[in-house]
Structure formats: C-alpha cells, structure tokens
Amino acid sequence: MALASATTAAATASSPSRLVRRFSSSSSPPPSLLPFAARPGAGSSPRARGYNRFAVRWEGRARALLRGFSDAGASESDDDDEDALRGGQREGEGEDASAEPAAAAAAPERWDVLGLGQAMVDFSGMVDDGFLKRLGIEKGARKVVNHEERGRVLRAMDGCSYKAAAGGSLSNSLVALARLGSGQSAGYPELKIAMAGSVGSDPLGSFYRAKLRRANVHFLSKPVKDGTTGTVIVLTTPDAQRTMLAYQGTSSTLSYDSDLADLVSKSNVLIVEGYLFELPHTIEAIKQACEDAHKNGALIAVTASDVSCIKRCYNDFWDIVGNYADILFANANEARAFCELPSTDSPMSATRYLSHSVPMVSVTDGVHGSYIGVKGEAIYIPPPPCLPVDTCGAGDAYASGILYGILRGASDLKGIGLLASRVAAVVVGQQGTRLRVQDADRLAESFAHHLDSLEFCSDV
C-alpha cells in the first residue's frame, strides 16, 4: 500500500519540508475511540484541542575515551562502536580517556533529527540462566537498581567478557539513523543527527559523548557538574532473552533551558524517548519541547519504550502522544497497553485502534512481523529471514529504518516498513545493539535503488 506522494519540494534550512500534514475535522470520534476521548481521571484527553483526522502526506526528499575501564588487548573498530572489556577491571584502572573529543565542526543551520532521551552507558554481556538465579534476578525483566545493586552485579561478572557502549534506547536508534544517513553510498546528503539529555561530569559522561560523536551523533547537552552518568547492565542468555538493570544517576534529570529550546527550534524531527516519562520532573520539559517543535513545524515522534513505563505514566503518555505525536513507535505489548486491550487482542487491532489518534503508528511483533497504521488501516510487514542472536535493540533499529525512509521522502509505506524490518533483522542477528557501518551502507544503497525504481514506474 502506498500513499499518494505530494509534489516534490526540496527541503531548505529556513523552511523544512513538512512530512506529515494535519487536516482538521469537526467530526466526533467514532464509538471505539470514546475511551480515548474522555478517560476518568485523565489530566487531559488526547487531542485536547479537538478530535482531528489526519492524512499523511510525504513531501519531496526532505534531507534528510573511557577512564575507569581498560580495553587493553581488545579490538575496536568504527563498525562496532563498543569497547570489549574484561570483567574485574574497576574504576580508576586503564587509560585516561576522559578528555573531551576534538571540537566538532560548526553546527548546521538545522538538524535533521534531534533526539531527547536518557543518556546511559550500557554494559552488555552473555550469561547463563544460573547466573540470574544466583543473583535473584528475574529473567527478561527491566529493573531500576541503586548504586549498591549495580556494584553487586558487576562484581559477579568478574572474569566475564562484556562490552561498554554509549547506550540507551534512543541513542541506538540515532546511531543507526546516522549510519544509514551517512550518504557514503546511497547518493544522498548526509543526515545531521543530534541528541540532548543528561550526563555527569564523570569519566563515563566523557565516554558517552565521545562515543556518540564518533558515531556521527552530536550530543549537545552540557555535562552536569558533579553528576553521575547512568548505566544499564544488559544480560543476554543463550535463548536471546535480555534482562536489563538500570542505574539512572544524573540521567534521571532533564531541564528545558534556553539552549535546548534553541535546538528544538532548529530541528526538522524531534523524537522523544518513552523512558523519560517515568523520570522525576521531566514531563513538563517534554511538553515544552513538543510544544516548541510543533510551533516550528517539526515532525514529532515518541517511543513507547516499555509496558511498565506506559502503565505507570499512562495519562502523561497520552497527554503528549494524543496532543503532539505524529509518529508512535511501540511493540505489540506496548501498543495493547496504550489501548488498554487484553493480551488476546491482535497487534493489528491495536495498530488500527491507535492510528485513529496518532497520524502514523509503528508496531513490531518480533518474529511475527510488524505493522504500520494510518487512518484506521494497518499495513502488515512480513519479517525477513533471521537467526536471532541478541534481541536487544531490535525495536530501536526498526525505528531508525522508519525515520530514514521518511527523511528520504519515500511515499511507499510498505517499502519503508520492509527497510525497517531488515535493519532490525541485521541487529538481531549479531551480538550488540548497534547497526554496523557496512550493513548500514548496504541497506541504504538498496533502499535508494528501491526509491529509484518506484520513481521510474511513476514517471512511466
């Protein structure tokens, strides 16, 4: 299924191309949407400014080192932006790589994508079920831990090999998007990708910023003085199930200051990470960012991030998603949680349900495929062949593929979905959450050929 493409118009720095057009309607929501229109106890209902129907219109080709851990003897390449570490190495050991990276080139007049999310350093490793049982950790869970709990798990990993990376759900998506949009082989201008968040002035904060910059994602927020950068321990068992232990640190704070407001006003796309919704004092900052992005004509995307996060912050999520979001990224369980549907309902039903309130909905369902929802309809995207190695980061990779297709001006939603599913499959088929450079080049080049063939057909 493809939506009619609008007249091709090149995006300019002063007047970014709108990727989603809103068309207001005075009609009332259908009965199936009444639970969204007026929920008891909700702070404000979705689309508080009035129920809107939306037509999606794609326009033109909118152009889209570490102190405290030694990586001596470990290989590292630009293709895998992670440092291989050996458990048992502690803070204070190894090279002093806390120095800031070289000054970046002058900032562009506009950013193609600005991400607003948690800045966390990931420690990821392979463990067996017995490891989790010995520590009393529930397999497959995502748990917030304190400083002592984090230290206990890291001590238990002594002698194990694991990796450190500038992680977090959003940064995974942004790095993949930056690599897809490098312009090296697909013949497009390079995408300008940035992220704002909160890191401490500690060595891990320097590590985080340097690693993102190396991946061509500009981390634009200043470090918090005397702050402690958040970390996530990702434990993957042989069945590819992941267990996540998050220590929030400074990453749990976010303020909307004049610097962030200026960045938002100069961005074509703002993507907000759902994990931010469960952090103290962040909702107002998210709302201000979305309000300014909306006023400046930016496309706004929100990631669902986690079912428990949605349930705890349900009204806040709908306040933002219902009033500002142009795109919602979720997996099947998250989509059902948004709709308050039982687990027996199909992901397609949840996709259709959500697409009445959000212009474009992207719902993944693991090995069963995925769906893109627009105006009450759901397009099924079949999964590509894949032998899963590590499912961590699959949804993040999928989101990058969707955004890449939109930024390159594609009008074929199924084609965009197929690209996204291929990006996710590549990440699932490897150890680590990051899309590698060579894979990104191959996928971007293939997608460029796909767009060229569609344009040729339309010209004929």
XYZ file of C-alpha atoms in Angstrom:
460
model
C 0.000 0.000 0.000
C 1.354 3.406 -0.887
C 0.085 6.865 -0.130
C -0.019 9.452 -2.860
C 3.195 11.404 -2.972
C 2.985 15.167 -2.861
C 4.759 17.413 -5.309
C 8.498 17.071 -4.901
C 9.934 20.018 -2.993
C 13.479 20.227 -1.691
C 13.759 20.990 1.992
C 15.550 24.182 2.898
C 17.197 25.175 6.134
C 14.834 28.081 6.645
C 11.673 26.224 5.702
C 11.843 22.492 6.491
C 9.558 20.259 4.500
C 6.552 19.025 6.465
C 6.483 15.267 6.487
C 3.064 14.882 7.994
C 0.206 17.280 7.236
C -2.657 17.683 9.665
C -6.159 18.132 8.338
C -8.682 19.098 10.972
C -12.179 17.713 11.069
C -15.107 18.723 13.208
C -16.459 15.189 13.298
C -16.750 13.371 16.616
C -14.618 10.328 17.390
C -16.196 7.002 16.493
C -17.574 4.948 19.401
C -14.456 2.794 19.528
C -12.401 5.891 20.384
C -14.629 7.204 23.156
C -12.409 5.646 25.860
C -9.590 7.837 24.495
C -11.763 10.921 24.202
C -12.800 11.012 27.842
C -10.966 8.862 30.349
C -11.978 9.262 34.000
C -9.185 10.835 35.961
C -7.093 11.736 32.950
C -5.322 15.054 33.187
C -6.345 15.914 29.660
C -7.775 13.881 26.858
C -5.865 13.092 23.659
C -6.209 15.809 21.058
C -7.486 18.210 23.716
C -7.737 20.845 21.031
C -10.447 18.817 19.322
C -10.539 15.455 17.602
C -8.560 15.510 14.403
C -8.397 13.144 11.497
C -5.113 13.086 9.740
C -3.984 12.459 6.216
C -0.333 11.576 5.905
C 1.422 13.374 3.111
C 5.038 12.749 2.265
C 6.761 15.636 0.524
C 9.808 15.521 -1.664
C 13.162 14.244 -0.463
C 13.301 16.042 2.863
C 17.029 15.720 3.505
C 17.176 14.202 5.467
C 37.911 7.717 25.817
C 36.997 5.935 28.840
C 38.626 6.337 32.316
C 37.879 3.545 34.726
C 37.753 0.668 32.280
C 40.693 -0.789 30.422
C 40.225 -2.111 26.931
C 43.847 -3.130 26.560
C 44.138 -6.006 24.164
C 40.589 -5.656 22.976
C 39.800 -4.940 19.385
C 37.655 -1.975 18.471
C 36.521 -0.624 15.141
C 34.290 2.071 13.781
C 31.930 -0.647 12.622
C 31.124 -1.715 16.177
C 31.126 1.307 18.438
C 31.548 -0.753 21.583
C 34.593 -1.476 23.736
C 35.246 -5.094 24.633
C 36.029 -5.285 28.336
C 37.122 -7.969 30.744
C 35.157 -8.191 33.961
C 37.058 -7.355 37.122
C 38.504 -4.085 35.862
C 37.432 -1.252 38.057
C 37.098 2.466 38.045
C 40.484 4.117 38.136
C 42.165 1.427 36.021
C 43.172 1.676 32.404
C 43.813 4.607 30.131
C 42.712 8.104 30.912
C 40.403 8.750 28.027
C 38.223 11.264 29.797
C 39.399 14.155 27.702
C 36.773 15.757 25.547
C 36.790 14.887 21.849
C 38.175 17.390 19.402
C 35.903 20.330 18.754
C 33.185 19.428 16.354
C 32.633 21.293 13.138
C 30.240 24.214 13.231
C 26.668 23.159 13.899
C 24.365 23.032 10.880
C 21.700 25.668 10.458
C 19.123 22.969 11.070
C 19.299 19.446 12.487
C 17.502 16.727 10.550
C 16.759 14.854 13.789
C 17.048 15.851 17.425
C 16.585 13.091 19.997
C 15.530 13.788 23.573
C 16.256 10.843 25.858
C 18.175 9.093 28.595
C 21.937 9.117 28.159
C 23.110 5.798 29.602
C 26.307 3.778 29.275
C 25.451 0.150 28.502
C 27.392 -2.800 29.906
C 26.270 -5.846 27.934
C 27.347 -9.451 28.304
C 26.287 -13.034 27.749
C 25.320 -15.033 30.863
C 23.543 -18.307 31.568
C 20.296 -18.840 33.444
C 22.240 -19.951 36.518
C 23.897 -16.524 36.753
C 20.496 -14.841 37.012
C 19.242 -17.371 39.564
C 22.300 -16.933 41.798
C 21.687 -13.193 41.929
C 17.932 -13.497 42.271
C 17.292 -11.563 39.058
C 14.066 -12.202 37.158
C 14.820 -13.249 33.615
C 13.545 -10.847 30.960
C 12.762 -8.095 33.441
C 13.747 -4.446 33.329
C 14.580 -3.204 36.823
C 15.824 0.079 38.221
C 18.703 -0.572 40.646
C 20.669 1.555 43.105
C 24.422 2.075 43.250
C 24.986 -0.898 45.585
C 22.941 -3.311 43.462
C 24.791 -2.244 40.342
C 28.138 -2.905 42.045
C 26.976 -6.357 43.199
C 26.100 -7.411 39.631
C 29.316 -6.039 38.146
C 31.362 -7.874 40.799
C 29.538 -11.083 39.897
C 30.633 -10.525 36.297
C 34.312 -10.677 37.249
C 36.133 -12.800 34.680
C 33.343 -12.462 32.118
C 33.723 -10.602 28.862
C 31.301 -7.778 28.302
C 31.076 -4.591 26.309
C 30.562 -0.948 27.117
C 28.770 1.379 24.740
C 27.093 4.758 24.673
C 23.727 3.142 25.048
C 20.139 3.817 25.805
C 17.224 3.028 23.550
C 17.204 6.369 21.791
C 20.937 6.517 21.115
C 20.715 3.083 19.464
C 18.147 4.497 17.039
C 20.101 7.693 16.420
C 23.390 5.889 15.732
C 21.661 3.549 13.277
C 19.970 6.512 11.615
C 23.240 8.436 11.351
C 24.917 5.423 9.746
C 22.066 4.876 7.320
C 22.195 8.582 6.515
C 25.939 8.877 6.095
C 25.467 9.442 2.354
C 28.523 7.333 1.544
C 26.884 5.021 -0.954
C 23.255 5.997 -1.448
C 23.951 9.350 -3.118
C 22.021 11.494 -0.613
C 23.178 14.423 1.514
C 24.404 13.328 4.928
C 21.779 13.461 7.663
C 22.566 15.743 10.601
C 21.681 13.898 13.826
C 21.848 15.260 17.384
C 20.828 14.212 20.885
C 20.065 16.088 24.074
C 19.901 14.550 27.524
C 21.809 14.483 30.774
C 25.226 13.032 31.605
C 27.505 13.679 34.556
C 30.893 15.360 34.533
C 32.391 11.950 35.398
C 34.545 9.789 33.083
C 31.524 7.807 31.910
C 29.905 11.041 30.765
C 33.001 11.857 28.695
C 32.965 8.312 27.332
C 29.328 8.677 26.326
C 29.777 11.967 24.486
C 32.946 10.822 22.719
C 31.365 7.568 21.565
C 28.284 9.254 20.127
C 30.392 11.846 18.334
C 32.476 9.055 16.845
C 29.246 7.554 15.518
C 28.386 10.953 13.981
C 25.672 11.737 16.527
C 26.278 15.077 18.212
C 25.493 15.083 21.948
C 24.698 18.718 22.566
C 23.878 18.937 26.286
C 26.498 20.186 28.728
C 27.573 17.733 31.454
C 26.017 18.144 34.892
C 28.657 19.299 37.369
C 29.447 16.565 39.921
C 26.771 14.370 38.293
C 26.946 10.595 37.887
C 26.178 9.207 34.445
C 23.527 6.499 34.325
C 24.284 2.934 33.321
C 22.347 -0.087 32.099
C 23.584 -3.654 32.587
C 22.175 -5.798 29.778
C 22.416 -9.541 30.460
C 21.623 -11.795 27.499
C 21.025 -15.524 27.937
C 21.675 -18.140 25.222
C 17.994 -18.072 24.180
C 18.488 -14.399 23.167
C 16.370 -13.121 26.064
C 17.628 -9.900 27.641
C 17.467 -8.756 31.270
C 18.114 -5.088 31.968
C 19.269 -3.418 35.189
C 19.215 0.367 35.024
C 21.037 2.765 37.328
C 19.680 6.193 36.491
C 22.109 8.603 38.132
C 22.138 12.049 36.520
C 20.321 10.628 33.515
C 17.091 10.897 35.500
C 17.144 14.691 35.337
C 16.158 16.895 32.443
C 15.520 20.610 32.271
C 14.174 22.645 29.392
C 16.526 25.597 29.234
C 17.168 28.215 26.556
C 19.874 26.082 24.928
C 17.534 23.129 24.477
C 14.734 25.393 23.265
C 17.068 26.783 20.605
C 17.977 23.265 19.456
C 14.336 22.255 19.205
C 13.525 25.323 17.104
C 16.230 24.329 14.612
C 15.219 20.678 14.140
C 13.110 19.035 11.451
C 12.278 15.977 13.550
C 12.045 15.670 17.344
C 11.994 12.139 18.761
C 11.228 11.675 22.468
C 12.255 8.506 24.295
C 9.469 6.972 26.365
C 11.731 6.119 29.304
C 11.871 9.845 30.069
C 8.229 9.782 31.085
C 8.928 7.799 34.256
C 11.690 10.099 35.488
C 11.014 12.833 38.053
C 10.372 16.337 36.787
C 10.695 15.527 33.087
C 7.097 15.698 31.890
C 6.980 19.482 31.798
C 10.271 19.588 29.871
C 8.913 17.056 27.357
C 5.722 19.056 26.937
C 7.598 22.317 26.372
C 9.875 20.661 23.813
C 6.919 19.192 21.923
C 5.055 22.488 22.016
C 8.006 24.374 20.542
C 8.668 21.643 17.973
C 5.022 21.778 16.909
C 5.108 25.580 16.596
C 8.224 25.369 14.421
C 6.729 22.777 12.082
C 8.833 19.823 13.211
C 7.700 16.243 12.973
C 7.292 14.740 16.477
C 7.897 11.052 17.224
C 7.536 9.240 20.557
C 8.871 5.813 21.517
C 6.785 3.706 23.912
C 9.913 2.099 25.433
C 8.364 -0.279 27.990
C 4.963 -1.657 29.052
C 5.531 -0.983 32.741
C 6.555 2.560 31.896
C 3.307 3.083 29.977
C 1.196 1.709 32.804
C 2.893 3.881 35.426
C 2.740 7.024 33.311
C -0.390 6.337 31.287
C -2.000 9.786 31.496
C 1.277 11.621 30.865
C 1.945 9.451 27.819
C -1.459 10.163 26.344
C -1.181 13.857 27.104
C 1.919 14.010 24.885
C 1.075 11.305 22.336
C -2.507 12.437 21.896
C -1.746 16.128 21.528
C 1.613 16.267 19.771
C 2.871 12.976 18.300
C 2.958 12.453 14.541
C 4.572 9.016 14.906
C 4.328 6.477 17.723
C 6.818 3.587 17.957
C 5.718 0.585 20.031
C 5.890 -3.181 20.168
C 2.763 -5.326 20.306
C 2.539 -5.407 24.108
C 3.154 -1.686 24.389
C 0.533 -0.933 21.767
C -2.024 -3.032 23.652
C -1.080 -1.214 26.874
C -1.752 2.132 25.219
C -5.185 0.899 24.143
C -5.833 -0.988 27.399
C -6.562 -4.050 25.314
C -6.158 -7.630 26.604
C -3.186 -9.722 25.538
C -5.507 -11.836 23.394
C -6.156 -8.928 21.021
C -4.016 -8.913 17.900
C -1.274 -6.338 17.250
C -3.138 -5.395 14.080
C -6.186 -4.431 16.127
C -4.064 -2.296 18.445
C -2.368 -0.676 15.452
C -5.680 0.242 13.866
C -7.033 1.476 17.188
C -4.066 3.769 17.810
C -3.945 5.096 14.261
C -7.218 6.944 14.800
C -5.448 9.154 17.348
C -1.875 9.255 16.001
C -1.154 10.002 12.320
C 1.303 7.130 11.938
C 1.761 4.130 14.237
C 4.613 1.612 14.010
C 4.043 -1.650 15.891
C 6.571 -4.506 15.954
C 5.698 -8.103 16.840
C 9.049 -9.897 16.871
C 9.326 -12.945 14.618
C 5.715 -12.443 13.540
C 6.442 -9.239 11.631
C 5.263 -5.686 12.148
C 2.536 -3.205 11.233
C 2.261 0.388 10.119
C -1.031 2.069 10.926
C -2.505 5.117 9.215
C -6.064 6.464 9.498
C -7.565 3.279 10.907
C -5.795 0.944 8.479
C -2.872 -1.369 9.248
C -0.257 -2.496 6.727
C 1.349 -5.836 7.553
C 5.140 -6.029 7.114
C 6.434 -9.621 6.884
C 9.663 -10.402 8.760
C 12.830 -11.148 6.782
C 14.689 -14.420 7.420
C 16.780 -14.089 10.573
C 18.622 -16.322 13.052
C 18.357 -14.361 16.326
C 21.498 -13.926 18.398
C 20.568 -10.976 20.614
C 17.149 -9.305 20.552
C 18.356 -6.243 22.464
C 17.974 -3.155 20.300
C 15.644 -4.661 17.702
C 12.882 -2.091 18.199
C 15.396 0.745 18.270
C 16.803 -0.393 14.932
C 13.312 -0.710 13.457
C 12.505 2.887 14.420
C 15.656 4.113 12.680
C 14.553 2.435 9.461
C 11.139 4.102 9.590
C 12.642 7.531 10.198
C 15.223 7.025 7.465
C 12.562 6.192 4.923
C 10.552 9.269 5.871
C 13.569 11.580 5.769
C 14.450 10.317 2.316
C 10.989 11.271 1.084
C 9.589 7.788 0.474
C 5.853 7.513 -0.148
C 5.645 3.694 -0.131
C 4.794 2.759 3.448
C 5.289 -0.944 2.875
C 8.717 -0.233 1.399
C 9.601 1.845 4.447
C 8.402 -0.962 6.725
C 10.407 -3.572 4.843
C 13.548 -1.456 5.202
C 12.895 -1.066 8.930
C 12.392 -4.803 9.382
C 15.631 -5.541 7.517
C 17.559 -3.093 9.724
C 16.109 -4.778 12.817
C 16.920 -8.263 11.481
C 20.563 -7.308 10.931
C 20.866 -6.090 14.541
C 19.067 -9.145 15.968
C 21.421 -11.433 14.044
C 24.533 -10.079 15.782
C 25.880 -9.565 19.297
C 25.423 -5.917 20.215
C 22.749 -3.286 19.721
C 24.380 -1.115 17.074
C 23.912 -1.254 13.323
C 27.373 -1.624 11.819
C 28.659 0.801 9.211
C 28.996 -1.692 6.372
C 25.499 -3.040 6.978
C 24.081 0.473 7.041
C 25.722 1.322 3.723
C 24.337 -1.814 2.122
C 20.806 -1.211 3.399
C 20.787 2.473 2.429
C 22.029 1.710 -1.068
C 19.394 -0.985 -1.522
C 16.672 1.400 -0.349
C 17.893 4.088 -2.765
C 17.502 1.609 -5.640
C 14.002 0.821 -4.378
C 13.038 4.509 -4.437
C 14.554 4.991 -7.891
C 12.559 2.070 -9.268
C 9.345 3.487 -7.815
C 10.045 6.902 -9.329
C 10.786 5.307 -12.680
C 7.493 3.458 -12.579
C 5.589 6.597 -11.626
C 7.260 8.544 -14.443
C 6.252 5.889 -16.938
